[in-house]
Coordinates of C-alpha atoms (C1' of nucleotides) in Angstrom, one line a residue:
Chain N
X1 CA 47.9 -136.3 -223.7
X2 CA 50.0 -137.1 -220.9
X3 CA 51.7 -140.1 -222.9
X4 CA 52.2 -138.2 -225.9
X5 CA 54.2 -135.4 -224.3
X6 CA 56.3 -137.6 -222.9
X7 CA 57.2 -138.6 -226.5
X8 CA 57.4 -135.2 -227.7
X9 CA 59.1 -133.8 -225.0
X10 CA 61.3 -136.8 -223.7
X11 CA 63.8 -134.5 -221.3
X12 CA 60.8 -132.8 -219.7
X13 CA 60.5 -134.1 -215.6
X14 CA 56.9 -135.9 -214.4
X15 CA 56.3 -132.9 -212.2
X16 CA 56.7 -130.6 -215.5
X17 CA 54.3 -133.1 -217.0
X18 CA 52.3 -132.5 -214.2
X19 CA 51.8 -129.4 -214.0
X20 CA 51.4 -129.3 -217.7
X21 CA 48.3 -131.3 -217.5
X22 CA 46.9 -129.2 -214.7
X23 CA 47.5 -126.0 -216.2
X24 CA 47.4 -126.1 -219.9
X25 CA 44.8 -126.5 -222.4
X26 CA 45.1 -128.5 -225.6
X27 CA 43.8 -126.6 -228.5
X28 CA 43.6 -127.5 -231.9
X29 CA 43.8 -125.1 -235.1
X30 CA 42.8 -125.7 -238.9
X31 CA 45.5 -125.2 -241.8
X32 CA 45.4 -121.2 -242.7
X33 CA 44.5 -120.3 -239.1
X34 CA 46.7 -117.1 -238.1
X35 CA 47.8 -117.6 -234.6
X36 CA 49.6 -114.8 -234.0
X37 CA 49.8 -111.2 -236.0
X38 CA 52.7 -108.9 -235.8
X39 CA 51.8 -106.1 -233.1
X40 CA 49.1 -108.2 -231.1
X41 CA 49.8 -108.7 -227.5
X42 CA 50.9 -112.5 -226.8
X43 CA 48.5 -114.4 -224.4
X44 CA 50.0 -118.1 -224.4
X45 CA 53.3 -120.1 -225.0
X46 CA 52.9 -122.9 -227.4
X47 CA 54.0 -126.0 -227.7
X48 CA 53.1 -128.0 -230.5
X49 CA 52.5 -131.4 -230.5
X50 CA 50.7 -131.8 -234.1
X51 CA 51.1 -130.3 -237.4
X52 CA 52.9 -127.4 -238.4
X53 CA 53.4 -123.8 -238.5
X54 CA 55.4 -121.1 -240.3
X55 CA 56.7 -118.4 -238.6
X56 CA 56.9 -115.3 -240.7
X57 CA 58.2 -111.7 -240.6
X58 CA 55.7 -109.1 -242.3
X59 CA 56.5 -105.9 -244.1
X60 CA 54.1 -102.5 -244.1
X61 CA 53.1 -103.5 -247.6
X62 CA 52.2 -106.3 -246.7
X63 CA 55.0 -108.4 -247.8
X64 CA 55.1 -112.0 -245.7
X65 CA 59.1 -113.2 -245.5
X66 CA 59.0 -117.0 -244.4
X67 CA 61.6 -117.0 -241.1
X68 CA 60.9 -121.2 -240.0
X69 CA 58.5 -123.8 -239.4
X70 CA 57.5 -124.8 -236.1
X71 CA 56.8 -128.9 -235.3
X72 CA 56.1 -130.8 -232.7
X73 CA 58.2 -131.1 -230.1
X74 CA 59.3 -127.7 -230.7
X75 CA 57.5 -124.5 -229.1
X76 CA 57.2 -120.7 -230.2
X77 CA 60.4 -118.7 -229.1
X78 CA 59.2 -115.2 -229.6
X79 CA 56.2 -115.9 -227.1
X80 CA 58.8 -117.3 -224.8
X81 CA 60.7 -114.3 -225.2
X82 CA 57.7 -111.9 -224.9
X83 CA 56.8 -113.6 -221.7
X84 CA 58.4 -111.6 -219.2
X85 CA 56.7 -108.1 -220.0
X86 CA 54.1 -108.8 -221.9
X87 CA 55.1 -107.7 -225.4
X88 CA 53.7 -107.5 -228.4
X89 CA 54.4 -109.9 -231.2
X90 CA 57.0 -108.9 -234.0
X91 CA 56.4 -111.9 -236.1
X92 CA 53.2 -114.0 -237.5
X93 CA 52.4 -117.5 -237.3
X94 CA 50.3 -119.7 -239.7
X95 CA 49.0 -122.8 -239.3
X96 CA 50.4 -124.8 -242.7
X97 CA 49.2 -128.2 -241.2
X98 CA 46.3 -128.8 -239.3
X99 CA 47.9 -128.3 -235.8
X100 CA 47.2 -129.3 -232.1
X101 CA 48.9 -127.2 -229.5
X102 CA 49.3 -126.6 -225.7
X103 CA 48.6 -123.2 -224.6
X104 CA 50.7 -122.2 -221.7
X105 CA 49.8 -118.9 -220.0
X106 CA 52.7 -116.5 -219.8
X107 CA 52.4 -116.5 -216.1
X108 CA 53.2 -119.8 -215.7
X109 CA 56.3 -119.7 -218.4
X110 CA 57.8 -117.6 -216.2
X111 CA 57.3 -119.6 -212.7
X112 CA 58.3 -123.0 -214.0
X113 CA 61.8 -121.3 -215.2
X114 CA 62.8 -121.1 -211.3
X115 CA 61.0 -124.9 -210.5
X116 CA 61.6 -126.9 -213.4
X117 CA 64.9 -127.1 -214.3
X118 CA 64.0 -129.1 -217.3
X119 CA 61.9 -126.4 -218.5
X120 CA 64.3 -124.4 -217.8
X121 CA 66.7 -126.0 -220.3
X122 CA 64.2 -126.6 -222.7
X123 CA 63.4 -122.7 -223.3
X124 CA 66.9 -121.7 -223.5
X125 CA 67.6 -124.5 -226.1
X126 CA 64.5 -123.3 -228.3
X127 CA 66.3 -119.9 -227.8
X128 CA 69.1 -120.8 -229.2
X129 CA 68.0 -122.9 -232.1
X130 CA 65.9 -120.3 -233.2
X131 CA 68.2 -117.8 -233.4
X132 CA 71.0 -120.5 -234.5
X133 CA 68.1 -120.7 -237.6
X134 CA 67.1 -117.2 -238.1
X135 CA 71.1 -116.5 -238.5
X136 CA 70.9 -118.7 -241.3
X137 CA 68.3 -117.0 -242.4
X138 CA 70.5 -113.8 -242.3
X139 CA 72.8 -115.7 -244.6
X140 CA 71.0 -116.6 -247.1
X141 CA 69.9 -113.1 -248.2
X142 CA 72.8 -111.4 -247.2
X143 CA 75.3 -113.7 -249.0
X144 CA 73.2 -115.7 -251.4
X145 CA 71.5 -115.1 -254.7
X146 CA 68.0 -116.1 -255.5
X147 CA 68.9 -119.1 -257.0
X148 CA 70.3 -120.6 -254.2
X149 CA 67.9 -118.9 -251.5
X150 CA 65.9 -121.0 -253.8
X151 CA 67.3 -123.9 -253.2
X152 CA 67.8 -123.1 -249.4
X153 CA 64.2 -122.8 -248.9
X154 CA 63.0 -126.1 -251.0
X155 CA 65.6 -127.9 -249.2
X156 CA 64.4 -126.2 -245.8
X157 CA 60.3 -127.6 -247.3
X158 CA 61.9 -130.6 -247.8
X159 CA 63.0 -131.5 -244.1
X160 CA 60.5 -129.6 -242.5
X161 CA 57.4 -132.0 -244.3
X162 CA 59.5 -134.8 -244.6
X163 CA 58.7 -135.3 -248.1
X164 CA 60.0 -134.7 -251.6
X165 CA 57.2 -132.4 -253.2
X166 CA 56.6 -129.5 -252.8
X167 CA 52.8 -128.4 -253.1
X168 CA 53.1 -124.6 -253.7
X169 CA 52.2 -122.7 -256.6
X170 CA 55.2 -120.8 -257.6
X171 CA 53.6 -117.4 -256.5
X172 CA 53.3 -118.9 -252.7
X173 CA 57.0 -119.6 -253.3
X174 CA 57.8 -115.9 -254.1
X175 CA 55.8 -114.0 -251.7
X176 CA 57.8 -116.0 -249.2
X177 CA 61.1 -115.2 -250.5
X178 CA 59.9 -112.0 -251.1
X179 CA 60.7 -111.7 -255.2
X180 CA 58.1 -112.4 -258.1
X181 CA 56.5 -115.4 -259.7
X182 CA 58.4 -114.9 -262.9
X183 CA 61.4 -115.3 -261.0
X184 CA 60.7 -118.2 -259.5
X185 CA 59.3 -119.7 -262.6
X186 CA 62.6 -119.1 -264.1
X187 CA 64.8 -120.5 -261.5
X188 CA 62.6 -123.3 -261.4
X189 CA 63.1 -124.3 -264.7
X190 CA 66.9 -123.9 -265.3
X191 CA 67.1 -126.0 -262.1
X192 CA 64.8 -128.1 -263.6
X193 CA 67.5 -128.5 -266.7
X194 CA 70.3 -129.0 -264.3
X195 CA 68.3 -132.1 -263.1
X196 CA 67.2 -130.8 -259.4
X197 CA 63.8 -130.8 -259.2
X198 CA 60.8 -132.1 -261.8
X199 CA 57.8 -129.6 -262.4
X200 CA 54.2 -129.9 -262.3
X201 CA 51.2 -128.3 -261.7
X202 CA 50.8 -127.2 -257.9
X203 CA 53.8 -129.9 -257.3
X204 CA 57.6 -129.4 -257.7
X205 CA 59.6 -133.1 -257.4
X206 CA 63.0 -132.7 -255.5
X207 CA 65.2 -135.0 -257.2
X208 CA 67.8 -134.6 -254.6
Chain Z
X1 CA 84.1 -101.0 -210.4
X2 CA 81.2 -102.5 -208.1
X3 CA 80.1 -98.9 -208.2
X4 CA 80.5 -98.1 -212.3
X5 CA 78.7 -101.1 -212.5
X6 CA 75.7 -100.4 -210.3
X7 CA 75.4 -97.5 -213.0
X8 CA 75.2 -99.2 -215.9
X9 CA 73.3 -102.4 -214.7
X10 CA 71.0 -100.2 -212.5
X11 CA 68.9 -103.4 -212.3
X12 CA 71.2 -105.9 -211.1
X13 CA 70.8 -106.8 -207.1
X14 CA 73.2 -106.1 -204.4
X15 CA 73.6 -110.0 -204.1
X16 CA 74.5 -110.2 -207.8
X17 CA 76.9 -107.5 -207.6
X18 CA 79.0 -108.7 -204.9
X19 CA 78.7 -112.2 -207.2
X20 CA 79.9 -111.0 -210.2
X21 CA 82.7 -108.4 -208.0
X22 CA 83.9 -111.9 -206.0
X23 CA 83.7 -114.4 -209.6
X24 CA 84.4 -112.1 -212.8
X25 CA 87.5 -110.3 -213.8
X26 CA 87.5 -107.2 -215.6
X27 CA 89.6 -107.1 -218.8
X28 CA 91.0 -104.3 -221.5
X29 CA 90.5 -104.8 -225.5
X30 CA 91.9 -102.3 -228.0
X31 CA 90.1 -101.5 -231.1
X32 CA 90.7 -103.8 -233.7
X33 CA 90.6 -107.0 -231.5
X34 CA 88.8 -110.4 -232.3
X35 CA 86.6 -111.0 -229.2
X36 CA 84.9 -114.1 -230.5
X37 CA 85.2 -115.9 -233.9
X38 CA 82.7 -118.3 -236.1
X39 CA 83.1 -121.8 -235.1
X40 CA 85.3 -120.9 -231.6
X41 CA 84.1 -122.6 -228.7
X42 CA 83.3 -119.7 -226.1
X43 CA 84.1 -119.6 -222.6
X44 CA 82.7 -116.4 -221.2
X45 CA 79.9 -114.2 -221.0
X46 CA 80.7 -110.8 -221.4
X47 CA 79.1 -107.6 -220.2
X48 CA 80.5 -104.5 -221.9
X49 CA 81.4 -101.8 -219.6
X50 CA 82.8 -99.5 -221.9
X51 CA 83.7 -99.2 -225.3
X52 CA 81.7 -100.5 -228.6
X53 CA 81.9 -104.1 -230.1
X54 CA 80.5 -104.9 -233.6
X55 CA 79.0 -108.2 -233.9
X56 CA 79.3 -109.5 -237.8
X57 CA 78.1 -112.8 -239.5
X58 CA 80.9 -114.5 -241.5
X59 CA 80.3 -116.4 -245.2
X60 CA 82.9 -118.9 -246.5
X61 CA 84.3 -116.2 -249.2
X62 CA 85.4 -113.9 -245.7
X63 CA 82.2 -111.9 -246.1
X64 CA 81.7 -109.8 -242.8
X65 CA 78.3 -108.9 -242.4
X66 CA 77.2 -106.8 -239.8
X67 CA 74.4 -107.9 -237.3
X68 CA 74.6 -105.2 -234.4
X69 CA 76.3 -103.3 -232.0
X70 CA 77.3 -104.5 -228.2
X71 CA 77.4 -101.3 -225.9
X72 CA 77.9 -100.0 -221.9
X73 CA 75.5 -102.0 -220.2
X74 CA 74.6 -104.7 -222.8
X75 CA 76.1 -108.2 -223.1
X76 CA 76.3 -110.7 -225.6
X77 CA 73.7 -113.2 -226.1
X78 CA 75.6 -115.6 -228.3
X79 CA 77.2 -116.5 -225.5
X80 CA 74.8 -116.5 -222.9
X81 CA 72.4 -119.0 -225.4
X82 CA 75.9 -121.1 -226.4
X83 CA 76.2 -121.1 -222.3
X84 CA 74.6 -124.6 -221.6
X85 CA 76.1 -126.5 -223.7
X86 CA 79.7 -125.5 -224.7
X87 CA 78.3 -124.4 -228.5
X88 CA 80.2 -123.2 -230.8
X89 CA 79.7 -119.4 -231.8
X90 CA 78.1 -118.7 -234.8
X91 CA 79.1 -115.0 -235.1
X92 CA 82.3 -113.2 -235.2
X93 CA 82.8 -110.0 -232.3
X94 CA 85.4 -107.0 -233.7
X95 CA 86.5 -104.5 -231.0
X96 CA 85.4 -101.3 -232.6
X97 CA 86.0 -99.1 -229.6
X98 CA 88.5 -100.0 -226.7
X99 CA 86.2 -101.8 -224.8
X100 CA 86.6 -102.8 -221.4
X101 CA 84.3 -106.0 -220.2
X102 CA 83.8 -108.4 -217.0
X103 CA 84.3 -111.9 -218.3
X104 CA 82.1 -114.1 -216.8
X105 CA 82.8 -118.2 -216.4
X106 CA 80.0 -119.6 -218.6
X107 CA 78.7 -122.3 -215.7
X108 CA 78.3 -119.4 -213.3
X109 CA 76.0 -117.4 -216.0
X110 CA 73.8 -120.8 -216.2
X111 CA 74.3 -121.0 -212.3
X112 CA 72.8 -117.2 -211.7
X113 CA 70.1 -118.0 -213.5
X114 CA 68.4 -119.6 -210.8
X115 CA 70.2 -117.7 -207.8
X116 CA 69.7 -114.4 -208.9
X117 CA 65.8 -113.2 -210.3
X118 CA 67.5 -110.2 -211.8
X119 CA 70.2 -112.0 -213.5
X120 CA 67.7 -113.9 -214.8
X121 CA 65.5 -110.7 -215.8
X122 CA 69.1 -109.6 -217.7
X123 CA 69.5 -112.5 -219.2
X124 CA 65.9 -112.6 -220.8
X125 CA 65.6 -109.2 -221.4
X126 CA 69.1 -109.1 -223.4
X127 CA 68.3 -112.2 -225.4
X128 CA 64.4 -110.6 -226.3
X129 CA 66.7 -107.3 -227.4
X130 CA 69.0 -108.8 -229.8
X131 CA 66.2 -111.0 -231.4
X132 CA 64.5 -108.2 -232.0
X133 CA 67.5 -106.0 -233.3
X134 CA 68.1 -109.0 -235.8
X135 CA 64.8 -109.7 -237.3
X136 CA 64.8 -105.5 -237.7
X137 CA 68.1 -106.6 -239.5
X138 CA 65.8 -109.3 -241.6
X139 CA 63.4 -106.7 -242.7
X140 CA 66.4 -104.5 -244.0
X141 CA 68.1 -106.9 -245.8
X142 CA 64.5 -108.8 -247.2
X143 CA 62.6 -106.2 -247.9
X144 CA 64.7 -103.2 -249.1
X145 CA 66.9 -102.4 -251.6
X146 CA 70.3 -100.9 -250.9
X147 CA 69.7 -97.5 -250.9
X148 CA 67.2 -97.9 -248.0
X149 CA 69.7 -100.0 -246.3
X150 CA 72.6 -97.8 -246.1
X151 CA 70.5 -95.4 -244.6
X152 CA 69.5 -97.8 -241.7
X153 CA 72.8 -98.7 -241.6
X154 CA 74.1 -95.0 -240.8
X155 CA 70.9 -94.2 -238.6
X156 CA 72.4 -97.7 -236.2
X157 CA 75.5 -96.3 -236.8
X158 CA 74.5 -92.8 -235.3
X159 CA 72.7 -94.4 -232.4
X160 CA 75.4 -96.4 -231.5
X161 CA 78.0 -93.7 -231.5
X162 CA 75.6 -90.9 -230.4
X163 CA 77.4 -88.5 -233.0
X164 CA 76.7 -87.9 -236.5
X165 CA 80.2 -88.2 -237.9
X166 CA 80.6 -91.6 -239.5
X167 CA 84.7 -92.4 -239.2
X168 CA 84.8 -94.9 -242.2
X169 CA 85.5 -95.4 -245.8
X170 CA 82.9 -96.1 -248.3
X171 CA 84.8 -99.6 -248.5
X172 CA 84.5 -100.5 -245.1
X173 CA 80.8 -99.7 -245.3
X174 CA 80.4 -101.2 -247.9
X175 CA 81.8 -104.8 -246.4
X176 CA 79.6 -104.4 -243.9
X177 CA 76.6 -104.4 -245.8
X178 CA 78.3 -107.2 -248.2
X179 CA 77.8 -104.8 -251.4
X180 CA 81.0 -102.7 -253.5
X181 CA 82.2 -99.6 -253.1
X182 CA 81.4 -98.2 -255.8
X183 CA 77.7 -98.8 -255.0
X184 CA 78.1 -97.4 -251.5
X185 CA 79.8 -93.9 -253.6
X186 CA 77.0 -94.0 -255.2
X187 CA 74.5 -93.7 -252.8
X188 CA 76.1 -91.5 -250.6
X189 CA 76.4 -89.3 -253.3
X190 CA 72.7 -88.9 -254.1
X191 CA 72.1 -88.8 -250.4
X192 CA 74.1 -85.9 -250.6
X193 CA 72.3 -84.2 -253.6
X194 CA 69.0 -85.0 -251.2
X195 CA 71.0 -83.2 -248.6
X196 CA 71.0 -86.1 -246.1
X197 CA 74.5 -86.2 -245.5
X198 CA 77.8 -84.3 -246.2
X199 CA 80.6 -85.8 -247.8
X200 CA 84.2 -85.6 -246.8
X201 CA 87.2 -87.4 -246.9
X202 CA 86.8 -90.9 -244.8
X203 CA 84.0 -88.7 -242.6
X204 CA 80.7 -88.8 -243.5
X205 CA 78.3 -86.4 -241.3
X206 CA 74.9 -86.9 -240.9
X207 CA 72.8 -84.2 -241.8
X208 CA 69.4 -85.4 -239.7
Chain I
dA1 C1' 31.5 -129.4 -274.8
dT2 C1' 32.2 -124.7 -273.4
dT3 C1' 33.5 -121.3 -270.5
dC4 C1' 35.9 -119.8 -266.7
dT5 C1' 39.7 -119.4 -263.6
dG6 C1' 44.1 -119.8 -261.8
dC7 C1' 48.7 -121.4 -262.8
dA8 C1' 52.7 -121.6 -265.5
dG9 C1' 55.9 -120.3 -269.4
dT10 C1' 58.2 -116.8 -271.7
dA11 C1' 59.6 -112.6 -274.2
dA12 C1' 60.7 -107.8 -273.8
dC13 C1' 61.9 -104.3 -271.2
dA14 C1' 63.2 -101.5 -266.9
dT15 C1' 65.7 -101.1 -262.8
dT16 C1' 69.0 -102.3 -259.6
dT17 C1' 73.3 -104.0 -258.4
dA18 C1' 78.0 -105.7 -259.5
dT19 C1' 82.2 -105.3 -262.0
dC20 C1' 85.9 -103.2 -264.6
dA21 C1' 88.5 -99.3 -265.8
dC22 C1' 90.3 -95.3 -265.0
dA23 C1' 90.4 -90.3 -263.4
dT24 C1' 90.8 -87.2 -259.7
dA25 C1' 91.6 -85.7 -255.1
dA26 C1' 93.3 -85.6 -250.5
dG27 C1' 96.7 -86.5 -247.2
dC28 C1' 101.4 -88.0 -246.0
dG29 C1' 106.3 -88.4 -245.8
dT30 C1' 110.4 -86.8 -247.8
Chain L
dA1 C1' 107.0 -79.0 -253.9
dC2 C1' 107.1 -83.8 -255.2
dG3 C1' 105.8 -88.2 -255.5
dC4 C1' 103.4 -92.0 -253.1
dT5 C1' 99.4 -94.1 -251.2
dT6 C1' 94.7 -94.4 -250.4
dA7 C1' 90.0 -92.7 -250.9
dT8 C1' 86.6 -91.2 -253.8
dG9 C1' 84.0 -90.2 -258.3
dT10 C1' 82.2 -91.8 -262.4
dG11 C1' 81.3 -93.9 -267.0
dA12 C1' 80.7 -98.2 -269.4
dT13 C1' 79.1 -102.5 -269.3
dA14 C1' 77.3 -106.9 -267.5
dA15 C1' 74.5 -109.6 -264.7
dA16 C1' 70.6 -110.3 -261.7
dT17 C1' 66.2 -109.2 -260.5
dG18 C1' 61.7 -106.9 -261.1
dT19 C1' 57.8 -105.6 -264.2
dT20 C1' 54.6 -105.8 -267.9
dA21 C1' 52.2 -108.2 -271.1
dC22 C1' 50.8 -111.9 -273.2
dT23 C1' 50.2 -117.1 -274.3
dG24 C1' 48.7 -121.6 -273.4
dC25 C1' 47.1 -125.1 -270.4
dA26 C1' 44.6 -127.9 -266.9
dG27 C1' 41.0 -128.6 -264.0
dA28 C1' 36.5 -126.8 -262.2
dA29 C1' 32.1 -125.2 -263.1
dT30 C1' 28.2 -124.7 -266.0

DNA sequence: ATTCTGCAGTAACATTTATCACATAAGCGT
DNA sequence: ACGCTTATGTGATAAATGTTACTGCAGAAT
């Protein structure tokens, strides 16, 4: 574990790493696995060092808005940010890949801020690049249209796994941008005509 | 000022005070003024001591989109998270009341953090608040249709100003939730048949 | 092979939001 | 009072999005 941290989290210090190892658990979670529901009191920060997670906001009707993925290397903001009095979640997170993660106790987020520096730095960049991304979030549907929230959030699939198709059906796709199959099925196919993107069952091609 | 300030940062320590008293200078804006724009580098941190700043999210196109308000007591989290490393702002701050705010070098902000516990308390606290006022501003925008939105719009806009007269045209609302007039006419105007609101020229009071 | 099931395509229609055009009204300066 | 400017009201229409209803298709199950 140890060696692989080091990899994942190159600025952290050896004493971090230290206490890391002493304190925290590894833990590993199956694709599907909910690891945090809006409203539910937040036990552990995570850092991930496997696999992948969406972070998503929820709606009273149920409605599940897809806010950003989570990798390794990267750890979860909002239980950073609930650390300090022990608030309760206002987001949900799903494992999308098979993940393995470090559990933190809140406790201990809070002490290493004063005697790690480097943890120190590393919570207030995740701070900021999550709200740098949930800003562009805002953008998208408060400036865009659905065809290129569309696009935004294929292209966000696309560097988030790496890879250029998409295995979704296109009524995951719209409950995660919030609209209806049909309208995705139709966006999908004119950008299909403009040349973007080549369809097939359960799998959508990004040409570009 | 050390004692105004005790008032509205009742938290802050005695230590912190005299820090902030011996290191920040106190400054004047008038309505109207550009505190921060997309893309500038930012040199402060700024805790409002009086007055009311409107934080907006810009589009290419000159689309203002409004994010929140700054008040008494609150200070801006952009650019305590763009502290570290000299970032670039990705949010534009409009003087909507004469405001009155310490300005606060950006390496003594990072440098408080670990002198002072309750700067550091602030500093959480006031970066948990706005991520939380902006995914509330998520769900408005992702989930609801316009009419639902003006009506959070005017409830934030009642909270911020305590009063329930809202000073602005239908134009400038509109901007501010990136829609048309003619939309926001609309909509007031069946708020007003559902007695929510009364309608007068560039005054709109809140009924409840 | 046949049936079943979930996914995708699509037409028709409803609703919401945006845009254009113009009328009316309110306040302001002269 | 008069005309000027800006804000608001409103109808007509267009465009985008949501909804309903149905079709066909592919793979899984039998």
């Amino acid at each position: 574990m140890q060696n692989s941290l080091k990899n994942l989290f190159p600025n952290f210090s050896n004493e971090l790493l230290s206490s890391i190892a002493e304190n925290a658990t590894e833990q590993d979670f199956e694709s599907g696995t909910i690891l945090m529901r809006t409203g539910q009191y937040i036990k552990n920060t995570i850092l991930i060092t496997k696999g992948k997670i969406k972070i998503y906001r929820e709606d009273e009707d149920g409605g599940e808005f897809l806010m950003y993925y989570l990798q390794p290397g990267q750890a979860c903001a909002i239980s950073m940010i609930c650390a300090t009095k022990s608030q309760k979640s206002q987001i949900m997170a799903k494992v999308d890949e098979d993940v393995s993660a470090i559990m933190i106790p809140l406790h201990l987020m809070d002490k290493w801020m004063m005697e790690h520096r480097s943890w120190y730095e590393f919570v207030i960049e995740t701070y900021r690049n999550r709200f740098e991304e949930v800003l562009e979030v805002v953008d998208s549907i408060a400036f865009r249209s659905m065809d290129e929230r569309l696009e935004f959030y294929l292209k966000r699939h696309q560097d988030a796994c790496g890879c250029n198709e998409v295995k979704l059906s296109h009524q995951e796709i719209a409950s995660e941008l919030n609209t209806s199959r049909e309208v995705v099925s139709r966006l999908l196919k004119k950008m299909e005509q403009r040349g973007l993107v080549k369809l097939n069952r359960n799998q959508i091609e990004l040409l570009r």
